[in-house]
Short mmCIF file of C-alpha atoms and ligand atoms in Angstrom, two decimals:
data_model
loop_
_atom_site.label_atom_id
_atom_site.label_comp_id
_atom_site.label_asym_id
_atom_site.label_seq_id
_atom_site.Cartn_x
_atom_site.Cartn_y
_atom_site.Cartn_z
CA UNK Q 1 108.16 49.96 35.32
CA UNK Q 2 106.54 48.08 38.08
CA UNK Q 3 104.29 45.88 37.92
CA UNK Q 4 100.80 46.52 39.27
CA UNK Q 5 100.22 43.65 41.95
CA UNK Q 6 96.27 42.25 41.77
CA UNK Q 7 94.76 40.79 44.67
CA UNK Q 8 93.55 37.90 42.88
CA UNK Q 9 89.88 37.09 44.29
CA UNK Q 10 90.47 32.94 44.77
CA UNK Q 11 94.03 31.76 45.02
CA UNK Q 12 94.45 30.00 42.38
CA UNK Q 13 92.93 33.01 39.82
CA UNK Q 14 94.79 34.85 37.50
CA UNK Q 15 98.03 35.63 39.24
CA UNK Q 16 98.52 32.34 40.20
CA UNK Q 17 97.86 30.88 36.57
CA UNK Q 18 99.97 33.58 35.12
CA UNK Q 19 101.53 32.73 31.27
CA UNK Q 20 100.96 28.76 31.97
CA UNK Q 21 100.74 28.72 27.80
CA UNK Q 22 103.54 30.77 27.30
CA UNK Q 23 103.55 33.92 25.80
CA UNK Q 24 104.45 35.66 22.10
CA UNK Q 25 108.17 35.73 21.85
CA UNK Q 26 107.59 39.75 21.31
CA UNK Q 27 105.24 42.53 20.88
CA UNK Q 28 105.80 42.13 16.83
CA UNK Q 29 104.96 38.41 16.83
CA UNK Q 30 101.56 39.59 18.64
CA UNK Q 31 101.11 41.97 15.96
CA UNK Q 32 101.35 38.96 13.13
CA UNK Q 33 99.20 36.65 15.11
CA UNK Q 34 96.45 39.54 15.51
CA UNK Q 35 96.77 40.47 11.88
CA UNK Q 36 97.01 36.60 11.18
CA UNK Q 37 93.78 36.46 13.00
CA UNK Q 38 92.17 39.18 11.20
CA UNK Q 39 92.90 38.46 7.84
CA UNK Q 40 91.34 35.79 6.70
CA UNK Q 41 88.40 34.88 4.36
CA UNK Q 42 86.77 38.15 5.63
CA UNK Q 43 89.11 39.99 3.84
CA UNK Q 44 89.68 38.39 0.56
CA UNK Q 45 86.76 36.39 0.04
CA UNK Q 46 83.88 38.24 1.48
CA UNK Q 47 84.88 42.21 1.44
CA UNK Q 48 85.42 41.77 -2.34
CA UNK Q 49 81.86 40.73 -2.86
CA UNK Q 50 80.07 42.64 -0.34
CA UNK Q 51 81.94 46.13 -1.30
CA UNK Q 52 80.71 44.86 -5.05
CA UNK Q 53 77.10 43.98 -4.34
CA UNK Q 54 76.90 47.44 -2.37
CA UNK Q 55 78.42 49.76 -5.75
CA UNK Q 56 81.87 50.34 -4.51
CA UNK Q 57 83.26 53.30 -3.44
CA UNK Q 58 80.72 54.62 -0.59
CA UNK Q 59 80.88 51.50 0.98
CA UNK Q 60 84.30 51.07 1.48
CA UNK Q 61 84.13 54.39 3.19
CA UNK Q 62 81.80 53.21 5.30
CA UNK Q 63 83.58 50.25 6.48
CA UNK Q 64 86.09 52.39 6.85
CA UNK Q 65 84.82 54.96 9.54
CA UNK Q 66 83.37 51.89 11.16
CA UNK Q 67 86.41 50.12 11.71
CA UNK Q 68 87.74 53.14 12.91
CA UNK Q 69 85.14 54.40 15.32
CA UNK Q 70 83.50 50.98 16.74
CA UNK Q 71 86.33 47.96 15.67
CA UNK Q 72 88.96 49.39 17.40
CA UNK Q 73 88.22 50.72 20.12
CA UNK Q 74 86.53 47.71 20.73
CA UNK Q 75 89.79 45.73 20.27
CA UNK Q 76 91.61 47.96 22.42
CA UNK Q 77 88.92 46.66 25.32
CA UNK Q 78 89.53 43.18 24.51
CA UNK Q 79 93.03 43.34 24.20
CA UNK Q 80 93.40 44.87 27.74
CA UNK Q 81 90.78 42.45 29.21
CA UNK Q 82 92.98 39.88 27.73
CA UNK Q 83 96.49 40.92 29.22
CA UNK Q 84 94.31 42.00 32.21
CA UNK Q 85 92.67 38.21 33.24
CA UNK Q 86 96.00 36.25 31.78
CA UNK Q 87 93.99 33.63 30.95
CA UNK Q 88 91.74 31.94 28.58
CA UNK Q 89 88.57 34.04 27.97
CA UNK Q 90 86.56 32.33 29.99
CA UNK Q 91 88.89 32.29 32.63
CA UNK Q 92 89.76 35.88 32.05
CA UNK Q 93 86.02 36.98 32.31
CA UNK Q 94 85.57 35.04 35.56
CA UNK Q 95 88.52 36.97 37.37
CA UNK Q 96 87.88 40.40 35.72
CA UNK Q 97 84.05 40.05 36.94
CA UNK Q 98 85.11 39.42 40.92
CA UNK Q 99 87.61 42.09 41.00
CA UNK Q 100 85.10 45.10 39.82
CA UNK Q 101 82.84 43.17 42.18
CA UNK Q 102 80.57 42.30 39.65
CA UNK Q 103 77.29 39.55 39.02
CA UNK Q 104 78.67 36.78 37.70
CA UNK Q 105 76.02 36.58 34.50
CA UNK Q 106 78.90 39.03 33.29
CA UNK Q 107 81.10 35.95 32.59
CA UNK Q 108 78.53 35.03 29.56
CA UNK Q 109 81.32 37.61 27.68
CA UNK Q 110 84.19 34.40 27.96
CA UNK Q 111 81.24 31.81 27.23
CA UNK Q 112 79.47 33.28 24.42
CA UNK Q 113 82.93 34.08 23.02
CA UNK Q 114 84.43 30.58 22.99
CA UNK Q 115 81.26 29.05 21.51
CA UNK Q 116 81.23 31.28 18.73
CA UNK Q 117 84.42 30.46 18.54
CA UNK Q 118 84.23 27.23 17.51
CA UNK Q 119 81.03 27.66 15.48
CA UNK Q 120 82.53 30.27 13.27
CA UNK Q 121 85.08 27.18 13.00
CA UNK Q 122 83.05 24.82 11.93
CA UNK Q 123 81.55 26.44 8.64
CA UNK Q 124 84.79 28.52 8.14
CA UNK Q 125 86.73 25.19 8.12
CA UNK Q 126 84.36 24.14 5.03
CA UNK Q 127 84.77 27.20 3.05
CA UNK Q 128 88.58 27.14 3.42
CA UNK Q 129 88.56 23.39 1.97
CA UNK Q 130 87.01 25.01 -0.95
CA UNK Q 131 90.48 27.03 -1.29
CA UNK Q 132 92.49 24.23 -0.62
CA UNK Q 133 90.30 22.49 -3.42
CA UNK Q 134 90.91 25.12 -5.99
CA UNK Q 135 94.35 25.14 -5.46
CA UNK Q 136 95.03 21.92 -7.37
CA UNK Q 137 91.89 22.92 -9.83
CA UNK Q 138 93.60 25.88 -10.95
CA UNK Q 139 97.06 24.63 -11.17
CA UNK Q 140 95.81 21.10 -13.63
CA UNK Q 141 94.48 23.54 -15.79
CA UNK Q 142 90.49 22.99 -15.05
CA UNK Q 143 89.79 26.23 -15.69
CA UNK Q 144 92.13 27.47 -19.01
CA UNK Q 145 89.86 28.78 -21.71
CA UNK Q 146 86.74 28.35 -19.22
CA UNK Q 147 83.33 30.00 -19.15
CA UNK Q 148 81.44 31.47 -16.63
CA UNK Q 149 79.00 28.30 -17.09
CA UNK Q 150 81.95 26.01 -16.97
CA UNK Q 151 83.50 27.77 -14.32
CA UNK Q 152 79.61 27.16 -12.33
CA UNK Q 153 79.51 23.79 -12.94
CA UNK Q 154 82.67 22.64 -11.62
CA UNK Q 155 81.72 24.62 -8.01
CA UNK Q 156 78.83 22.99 -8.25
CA UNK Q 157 80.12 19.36 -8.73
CA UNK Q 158 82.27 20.35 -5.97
CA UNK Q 159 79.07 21.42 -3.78
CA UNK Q 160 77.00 18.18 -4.54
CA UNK Q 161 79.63 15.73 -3.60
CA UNK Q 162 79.57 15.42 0.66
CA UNK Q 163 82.69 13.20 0.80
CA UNK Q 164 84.64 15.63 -1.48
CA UNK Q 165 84.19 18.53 0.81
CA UNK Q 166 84.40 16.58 4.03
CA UNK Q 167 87.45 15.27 2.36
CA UNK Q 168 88.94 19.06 2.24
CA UNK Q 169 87.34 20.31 5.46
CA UNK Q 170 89.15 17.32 7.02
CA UNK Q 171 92.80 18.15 5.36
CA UNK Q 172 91.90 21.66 7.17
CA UNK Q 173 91.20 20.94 10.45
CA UNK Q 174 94.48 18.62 10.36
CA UNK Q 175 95.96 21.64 9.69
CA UNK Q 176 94.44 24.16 12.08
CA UNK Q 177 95.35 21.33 14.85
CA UNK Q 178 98.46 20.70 13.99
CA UNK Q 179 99.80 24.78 14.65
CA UNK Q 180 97.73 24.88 18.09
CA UNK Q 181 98.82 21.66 19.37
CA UNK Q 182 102.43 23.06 19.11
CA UNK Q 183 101.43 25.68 21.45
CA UNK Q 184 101.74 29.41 21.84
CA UNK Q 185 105.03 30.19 21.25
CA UNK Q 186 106.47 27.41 19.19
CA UNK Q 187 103.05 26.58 17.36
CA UNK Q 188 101.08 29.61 16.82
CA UNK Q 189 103.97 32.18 17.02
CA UNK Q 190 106.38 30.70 14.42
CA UNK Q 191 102.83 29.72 12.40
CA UNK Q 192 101.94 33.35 11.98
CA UNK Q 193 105.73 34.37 11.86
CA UNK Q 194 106.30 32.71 8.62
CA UNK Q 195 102.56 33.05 7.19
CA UNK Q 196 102.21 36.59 7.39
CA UNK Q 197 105.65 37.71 5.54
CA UNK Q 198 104.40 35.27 3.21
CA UNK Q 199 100.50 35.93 2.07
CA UNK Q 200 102.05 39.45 1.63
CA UNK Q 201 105.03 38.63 -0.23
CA UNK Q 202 101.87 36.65 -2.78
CA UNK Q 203 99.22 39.84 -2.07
CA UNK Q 204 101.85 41.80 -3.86
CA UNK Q 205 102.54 39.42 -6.71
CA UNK Q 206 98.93 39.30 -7.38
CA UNK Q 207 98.68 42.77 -7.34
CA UNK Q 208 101.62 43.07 -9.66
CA UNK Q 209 99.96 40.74 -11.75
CA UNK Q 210 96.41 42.58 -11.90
CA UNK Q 211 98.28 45.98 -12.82
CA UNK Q 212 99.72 44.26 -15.68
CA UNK Q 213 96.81 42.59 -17.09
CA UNK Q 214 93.92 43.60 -15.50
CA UNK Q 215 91.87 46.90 -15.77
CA UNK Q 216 93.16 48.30 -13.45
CA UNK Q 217 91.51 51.83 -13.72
CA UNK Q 218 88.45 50.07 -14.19
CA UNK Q 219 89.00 48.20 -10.42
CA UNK Q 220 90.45 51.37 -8.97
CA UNK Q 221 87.73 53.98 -9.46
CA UNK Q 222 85.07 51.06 -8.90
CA UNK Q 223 86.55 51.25 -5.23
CA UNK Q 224 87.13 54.20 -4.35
CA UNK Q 225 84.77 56.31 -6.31
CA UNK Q 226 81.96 57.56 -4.36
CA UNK Q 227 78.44 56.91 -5.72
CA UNK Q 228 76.43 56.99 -2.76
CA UNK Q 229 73.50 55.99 -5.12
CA UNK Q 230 74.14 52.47 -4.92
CA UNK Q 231 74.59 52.69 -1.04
CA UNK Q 232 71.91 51.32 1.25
CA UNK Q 233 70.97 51.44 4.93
CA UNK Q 234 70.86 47.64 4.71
CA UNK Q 235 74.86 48.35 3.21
CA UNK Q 236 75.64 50.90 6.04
CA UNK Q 237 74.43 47.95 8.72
CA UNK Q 238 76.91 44.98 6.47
CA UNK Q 239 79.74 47.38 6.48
CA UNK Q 240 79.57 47.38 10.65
CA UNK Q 241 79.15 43.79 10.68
CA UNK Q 242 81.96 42.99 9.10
CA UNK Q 243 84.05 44.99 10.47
CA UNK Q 244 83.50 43.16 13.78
CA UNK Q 245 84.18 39.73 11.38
CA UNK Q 246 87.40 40.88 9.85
CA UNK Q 247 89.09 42.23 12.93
CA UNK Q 248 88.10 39.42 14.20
CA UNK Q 249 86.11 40.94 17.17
CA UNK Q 250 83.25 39.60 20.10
CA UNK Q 251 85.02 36.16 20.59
CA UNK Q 252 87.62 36.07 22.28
CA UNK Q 253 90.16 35.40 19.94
CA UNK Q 254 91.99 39.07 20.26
CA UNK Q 255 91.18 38.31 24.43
CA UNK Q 256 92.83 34.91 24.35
CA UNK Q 257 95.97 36.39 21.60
CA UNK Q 258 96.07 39.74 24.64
CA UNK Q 259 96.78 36.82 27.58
CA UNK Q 260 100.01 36.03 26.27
CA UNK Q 261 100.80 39.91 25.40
CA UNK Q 262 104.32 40.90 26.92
CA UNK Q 263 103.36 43.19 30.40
CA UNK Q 264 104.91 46.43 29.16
CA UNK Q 265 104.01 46.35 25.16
CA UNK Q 266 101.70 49.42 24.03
CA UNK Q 267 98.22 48.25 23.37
CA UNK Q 268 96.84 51.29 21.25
CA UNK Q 269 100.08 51.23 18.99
CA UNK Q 270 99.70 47.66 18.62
CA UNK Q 271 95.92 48.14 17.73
CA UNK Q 272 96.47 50.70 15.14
CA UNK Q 273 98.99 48.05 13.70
CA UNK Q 274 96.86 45.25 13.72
CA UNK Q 275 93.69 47.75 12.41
CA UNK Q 276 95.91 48.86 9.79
CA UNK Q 277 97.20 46.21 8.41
CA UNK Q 278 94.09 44.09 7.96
CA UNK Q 279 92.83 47.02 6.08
CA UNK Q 280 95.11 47.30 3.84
CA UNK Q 281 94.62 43.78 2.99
CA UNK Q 282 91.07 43.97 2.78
CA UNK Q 283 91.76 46.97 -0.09
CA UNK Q 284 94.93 45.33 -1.48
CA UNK Q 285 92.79 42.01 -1.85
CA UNK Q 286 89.93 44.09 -3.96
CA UNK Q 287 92.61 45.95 -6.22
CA UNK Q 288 94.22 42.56 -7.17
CA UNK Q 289 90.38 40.97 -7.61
CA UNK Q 290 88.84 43.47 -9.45
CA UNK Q 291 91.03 44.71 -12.47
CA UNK Q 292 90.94 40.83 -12.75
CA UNK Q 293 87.16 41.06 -12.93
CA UNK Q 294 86.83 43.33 -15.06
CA UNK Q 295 89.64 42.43 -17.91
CA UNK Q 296 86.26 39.72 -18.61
CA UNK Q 297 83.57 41.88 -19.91
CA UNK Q 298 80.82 38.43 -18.97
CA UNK Q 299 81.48 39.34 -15.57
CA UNK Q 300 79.71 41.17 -13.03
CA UNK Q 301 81.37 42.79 -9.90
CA UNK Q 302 78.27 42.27 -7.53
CA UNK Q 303 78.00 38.25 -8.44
CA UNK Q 304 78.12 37.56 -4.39
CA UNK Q 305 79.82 34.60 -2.76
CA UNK Q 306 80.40 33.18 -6.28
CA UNK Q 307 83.25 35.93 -7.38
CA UNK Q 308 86.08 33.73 -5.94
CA UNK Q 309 84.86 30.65 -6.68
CA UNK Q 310 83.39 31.16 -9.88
CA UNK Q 311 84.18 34.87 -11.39
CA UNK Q 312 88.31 34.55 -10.62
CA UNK Q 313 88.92 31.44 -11.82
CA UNK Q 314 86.95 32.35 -15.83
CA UNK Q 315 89.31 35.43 -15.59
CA UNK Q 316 92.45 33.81 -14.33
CA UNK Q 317 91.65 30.71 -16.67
CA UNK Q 318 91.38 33.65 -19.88
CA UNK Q 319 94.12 35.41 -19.01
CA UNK Q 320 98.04 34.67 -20.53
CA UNK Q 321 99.80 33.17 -17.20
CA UNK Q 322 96.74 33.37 -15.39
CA UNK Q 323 97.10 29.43 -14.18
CA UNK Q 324 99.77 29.66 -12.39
CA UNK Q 325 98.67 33.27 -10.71
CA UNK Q 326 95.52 31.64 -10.24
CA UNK Q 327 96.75 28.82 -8.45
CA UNK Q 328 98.89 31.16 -6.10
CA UNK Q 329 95.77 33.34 -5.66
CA UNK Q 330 94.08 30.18 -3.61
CA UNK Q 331 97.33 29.51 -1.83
CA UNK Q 332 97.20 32.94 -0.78
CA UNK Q 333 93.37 32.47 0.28
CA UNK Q 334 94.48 29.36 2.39
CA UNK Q 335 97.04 30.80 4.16
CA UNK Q 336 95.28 33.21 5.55
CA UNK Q 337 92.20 31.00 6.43
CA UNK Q 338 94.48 29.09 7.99
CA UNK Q 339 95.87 31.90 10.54
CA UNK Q 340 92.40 32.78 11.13
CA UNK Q 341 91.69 29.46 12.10
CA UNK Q 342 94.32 28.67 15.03
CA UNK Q 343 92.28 31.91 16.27
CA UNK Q 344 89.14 30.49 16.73
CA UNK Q 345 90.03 27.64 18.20
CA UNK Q 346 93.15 28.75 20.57
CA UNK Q 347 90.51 30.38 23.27
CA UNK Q 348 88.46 26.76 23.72
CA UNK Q 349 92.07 24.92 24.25
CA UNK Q 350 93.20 27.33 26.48
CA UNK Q 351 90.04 26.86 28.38
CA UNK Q 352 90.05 23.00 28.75
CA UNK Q 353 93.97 23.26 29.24
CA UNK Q 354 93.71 25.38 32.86
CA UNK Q 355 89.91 24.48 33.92
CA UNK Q 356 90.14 20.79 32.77
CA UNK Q 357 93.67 19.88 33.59
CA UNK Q 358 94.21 18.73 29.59
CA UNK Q 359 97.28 18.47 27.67
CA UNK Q 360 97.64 20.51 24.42
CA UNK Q 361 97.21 17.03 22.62
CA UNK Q 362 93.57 15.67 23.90
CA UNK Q 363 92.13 19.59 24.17
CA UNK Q 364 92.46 19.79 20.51
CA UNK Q 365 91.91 16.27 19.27
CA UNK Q 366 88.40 16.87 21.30
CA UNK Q 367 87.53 20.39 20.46
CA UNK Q 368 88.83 20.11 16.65
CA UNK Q 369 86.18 16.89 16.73
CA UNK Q 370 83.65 19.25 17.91
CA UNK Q 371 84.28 21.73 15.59
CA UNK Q 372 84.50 18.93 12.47
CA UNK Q 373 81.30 17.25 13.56
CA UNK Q 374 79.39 20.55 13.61
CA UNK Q 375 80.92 21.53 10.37
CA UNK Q 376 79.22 18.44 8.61
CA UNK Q 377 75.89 20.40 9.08
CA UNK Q 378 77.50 22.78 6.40
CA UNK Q 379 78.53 20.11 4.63
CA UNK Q 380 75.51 18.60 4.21
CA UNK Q 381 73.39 22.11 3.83
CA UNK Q 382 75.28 22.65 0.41
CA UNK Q 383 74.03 19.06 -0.98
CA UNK Q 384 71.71 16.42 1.15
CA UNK Q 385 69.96 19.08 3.27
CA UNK Q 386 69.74 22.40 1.04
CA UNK Q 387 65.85 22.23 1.68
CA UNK Q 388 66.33 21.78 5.67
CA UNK Q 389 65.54 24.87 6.72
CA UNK Q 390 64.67 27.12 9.96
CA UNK Q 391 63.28 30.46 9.54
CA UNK Q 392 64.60 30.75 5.58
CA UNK Q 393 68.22 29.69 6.65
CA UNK Q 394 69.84 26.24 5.92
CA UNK Q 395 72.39 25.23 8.17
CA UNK Q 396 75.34 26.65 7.40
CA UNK Q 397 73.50 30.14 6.50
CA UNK Q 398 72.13 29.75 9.97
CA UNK Q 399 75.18 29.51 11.98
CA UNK Q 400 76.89 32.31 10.05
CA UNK Q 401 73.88 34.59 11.26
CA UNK Q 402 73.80 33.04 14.75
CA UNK Q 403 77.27 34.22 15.13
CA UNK Q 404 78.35 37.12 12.41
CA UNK Q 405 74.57 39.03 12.86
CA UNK Q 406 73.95 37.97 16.70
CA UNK Q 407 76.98 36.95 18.89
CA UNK Q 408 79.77 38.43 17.76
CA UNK Q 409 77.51 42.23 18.39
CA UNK Q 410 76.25 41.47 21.54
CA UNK Q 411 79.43 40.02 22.57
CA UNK Q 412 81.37 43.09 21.16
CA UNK Q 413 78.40 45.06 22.97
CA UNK Q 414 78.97 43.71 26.25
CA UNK Q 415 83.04 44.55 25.74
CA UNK Q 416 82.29 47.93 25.57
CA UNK Q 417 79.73 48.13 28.32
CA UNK Q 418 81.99 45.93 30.55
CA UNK Q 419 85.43 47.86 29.85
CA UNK Q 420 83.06 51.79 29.68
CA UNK Q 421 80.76 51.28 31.99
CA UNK Q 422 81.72 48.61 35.06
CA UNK Q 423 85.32 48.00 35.20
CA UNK Q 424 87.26 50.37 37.45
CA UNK Q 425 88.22 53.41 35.25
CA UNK Q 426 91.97 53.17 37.68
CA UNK Q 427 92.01 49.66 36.90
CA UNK Q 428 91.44 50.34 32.92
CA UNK Q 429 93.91 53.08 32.91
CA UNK Q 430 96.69 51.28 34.52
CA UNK Q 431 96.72 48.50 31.86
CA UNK Q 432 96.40 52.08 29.51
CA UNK Q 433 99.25 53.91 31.06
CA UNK Q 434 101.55 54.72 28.09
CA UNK Q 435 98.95 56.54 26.33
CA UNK Q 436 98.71 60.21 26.91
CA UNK Q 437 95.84 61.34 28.89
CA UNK Q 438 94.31 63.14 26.07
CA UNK Q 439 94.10 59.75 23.80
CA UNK Q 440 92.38 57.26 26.84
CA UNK Q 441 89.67 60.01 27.70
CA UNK Q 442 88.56 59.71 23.65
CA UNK Q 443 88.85 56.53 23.67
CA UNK Q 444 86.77 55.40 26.64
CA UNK Q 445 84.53 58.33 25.58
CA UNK Q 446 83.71 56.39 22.32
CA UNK Q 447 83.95 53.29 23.46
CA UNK Q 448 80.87 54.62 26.54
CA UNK Q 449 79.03 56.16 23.98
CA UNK Q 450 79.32 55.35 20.33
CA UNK Q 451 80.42 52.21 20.07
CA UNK Q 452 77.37 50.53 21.84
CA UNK Q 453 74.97 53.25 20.04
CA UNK Q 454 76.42 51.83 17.38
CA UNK Q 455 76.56 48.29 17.64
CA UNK Q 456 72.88 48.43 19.06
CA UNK Q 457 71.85 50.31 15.96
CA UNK Q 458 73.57 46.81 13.78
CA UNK Q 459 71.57 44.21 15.72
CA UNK Q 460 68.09 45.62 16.32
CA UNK Q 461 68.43 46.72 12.54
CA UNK Q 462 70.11 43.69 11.49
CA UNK Q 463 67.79 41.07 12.78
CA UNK Q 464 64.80 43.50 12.14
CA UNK Q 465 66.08 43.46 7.82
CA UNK Q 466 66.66 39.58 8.63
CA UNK Q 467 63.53 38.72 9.57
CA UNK Q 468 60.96 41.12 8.00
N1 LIG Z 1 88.74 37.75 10.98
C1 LIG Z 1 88.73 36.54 10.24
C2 LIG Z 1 88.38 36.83 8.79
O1 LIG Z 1 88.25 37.95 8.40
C3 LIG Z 1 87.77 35.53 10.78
C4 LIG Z 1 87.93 35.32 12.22
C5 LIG Z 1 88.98 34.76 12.87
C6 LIG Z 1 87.04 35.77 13.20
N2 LIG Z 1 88.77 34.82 14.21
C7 LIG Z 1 87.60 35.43 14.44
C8 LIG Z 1 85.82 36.42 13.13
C9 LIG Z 1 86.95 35.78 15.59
C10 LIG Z 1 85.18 36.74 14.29
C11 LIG Z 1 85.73 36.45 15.51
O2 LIG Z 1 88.24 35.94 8.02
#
């Protein structure tokens, strides 16, 4: 197939900065760094407690038409924008505005992106050293024989003490760096080719593990029973958000992974992959969490942010081999926090790598810095500055509504205008053209129509619930 040939608008755009950070070795290894980028703490930490604080069953199907009708299409946009521009969001944005000849405001799409980028980073960074935390908690046998009000205090000794979770959020960030500074192909691709195979190789462990000795018909029908009692409008409106948040959507990070997309690979296949997949995580996660649960009748299923931190380990730490799959359990958590991560920050190095003339090296030694610095604002919000607040929010509640409740929508909003509504429909076919007519007319149909309806619908009523 030939290659369409772009008239790049300035020399030096696009064409001309074509694949200078390499590209994935395949269409597969796109498909694990997308799904590495998607599952993450979304999935296991916070779809576990949200589906449990909103009853179950309803909500899940919820999340589920949402994901279907507004997340992917939405990552079908940015995955073509991405493989479109070649370049870093930013970059991307900048080249895809000129050629449909448009304002160049419409480049706030790359900007806002890479910012949230690396604010999503910097709390996400904090919560992962958590993981990494309970790791060696759960293996030295903290938790054996615990109670819920153990179980409380030792998250909360962990909470009060600054240099013990700057200590952690450090050991992460070495991490993150270390798999971008090695680069697309040898540093992110082999990353997410070896963690992928692996967090489901321990997913399915854990699951084997909660059918054994969990309740499990308890966890089952308390998922996928539908008691639309217990579901809210304010439930309808945290489904949508999230599933912007665990497809990992309005940032840039599925723009930036679409730049180094082979020319000729399938984008919707690869979407319904990458959609699928995290999804079945996402459930997988809450079948091995709540038979778990619910094997400890002191438990609740709707105990919020706590059930990982606090709920899991009393039921792993009461349960006959439960330290050791208790300690995999957070391994599993890490690993995929960890794929997530390169995500967030890949865009911003990109960006300082062609605009900036960096090397790999300095782009993340500065950005990771950034992201660190930032993140001691969480740090602090959980201890020194819990009573710092702005409008009811301490720090590290603040940023995740900043950018899960208000940039990550109107970033995913924009998308869909930008792709539906401005771009060339010849130019947005011909990066389309192995899907059959029928499939890219209802796709940019929803994508014109209900994807911004819907998105719209999440932010007015989101920050309208926030703030009233
Ligand atoms: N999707 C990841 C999760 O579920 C988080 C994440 C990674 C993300 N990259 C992102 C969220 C980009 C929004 C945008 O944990």
């Amino acid at each position: 197939m030939a290659e369409e040939q772009l008239t790049a608008p300035s020399s030096d755009e696009a064409s001309g900065k074509r694949g200078i950070h390499g590209a994935w070795s395949s269409r597969w290894t796109f498909v694990m760094a997308a799904t590495g980028s998607a599952v993450g703490l979304g999935n296991i930490w916070k779809f576990p407690y949200i589906a449990g604080e909103n009853g179950g069953g309803a909500f899940v199907l919820v999340y589920l038409i949402c994901i279907l009708l507004v997340g992917m299409p939405v990552m079908v946009a940015e995955v073509m924008l991405g493989r479109r521009g070649r370049q870093s969001p930013i970059n991307a944005m900048r080249y895809l505005t000129q050629e449909a000849g448009l304002h160049g405001a419409w480049n706030a799409i790359g900007w806002l992106g890479v910012t949230a980028g690396l604010m999503i980073l910097s709390y996400y960074a904090v919560i992962a050293g958590w993981a990494l935390y309970y790791i060696g908690q759960m293996a030295s046998g903290t938790f054996q024989g615990a109670s819920a009000d153990q179980a409380g205090v030792v998250f909360g000794q962990l909470l009060s003490s600054p240099k013990e979770l700057i200590f952690w959020q450090s050991i992460f960030m070495l991490l993150t760096m270390a798999v971008v500074v090695g680069g697309v192909t040898r540093g992110l691709g082999v990353a997410v080719r070896i963690l992928m195979p692996l967090l489901f190789v321990l997913l399915v462990i854990l699951l084997g593990f909660s059918i054994q000795r969990g309740d499990f018909a308890r966890g089952f029908s308390f998922l996928f029973s539908f008691n639309f009692e217990a579901l809210t409008w304010a439930g309808v409106l945290e489904a949508m958000g999230h599933a912007f948040f665990t497809l990992s959507l309005g940032m840039g990070a599925i723009m930036a992974y679409g730049a180094y997309m082979p020319d000729h690979a399938r984008i919707g296949r690869t979407v319904l992959a990458v959609g699928f997949l995290d999804t079945l995580v996402a459930l997988l996660a809450g079948l091995a969490i709540f038979p778990i649960v619910f094997a400890n009748p002191t438990i609740e299923p709707g105990a919020g942010p706590g059930l990982m931190f606090v709920s899991l380990p009393v039921a792993f730490g009461n349960m006959a081999g439960g330290l050791l799959f208790g300690s995999i359990f957070f391994v599993l958590v890490t690993l995929a926090a960890w794929s997530s991560a390169i995500s967030l920050i890949e865009p911003a190095v990109a960006f300082l790598i062609e605009s900036k003339g960096f090397n790999r090296i300095t782009a993340n030694l500065l950005l990771g810095g950034l992201a660190w610095s930032v993140g001691l604002g969480s740090v602090l919000s959980f201890n020194v500055w819990a009573d710092v607040t702005l409008a009811g929010f301490n720090f590290f509640e603040f940023m995740d509504f900043l950018t899960s409740s208000v940039m990550l929508p109107l970033t995913g909003l924009f998308i869909a205008l930008f792709v539906g509504w401005l771009m060339k429909p010849e130019a947005v076919r011909s990066e389309l053209m192995d899907e059959s007519s029928g499939v890219f007319t209802a796709w940019r149909w929803i994508l014109r129509y209900i994807s911004p309806a819907a998105v719209l619908v999440v932010f007015v009523m989101g920050v309208y619930k926030t703030f009233s």
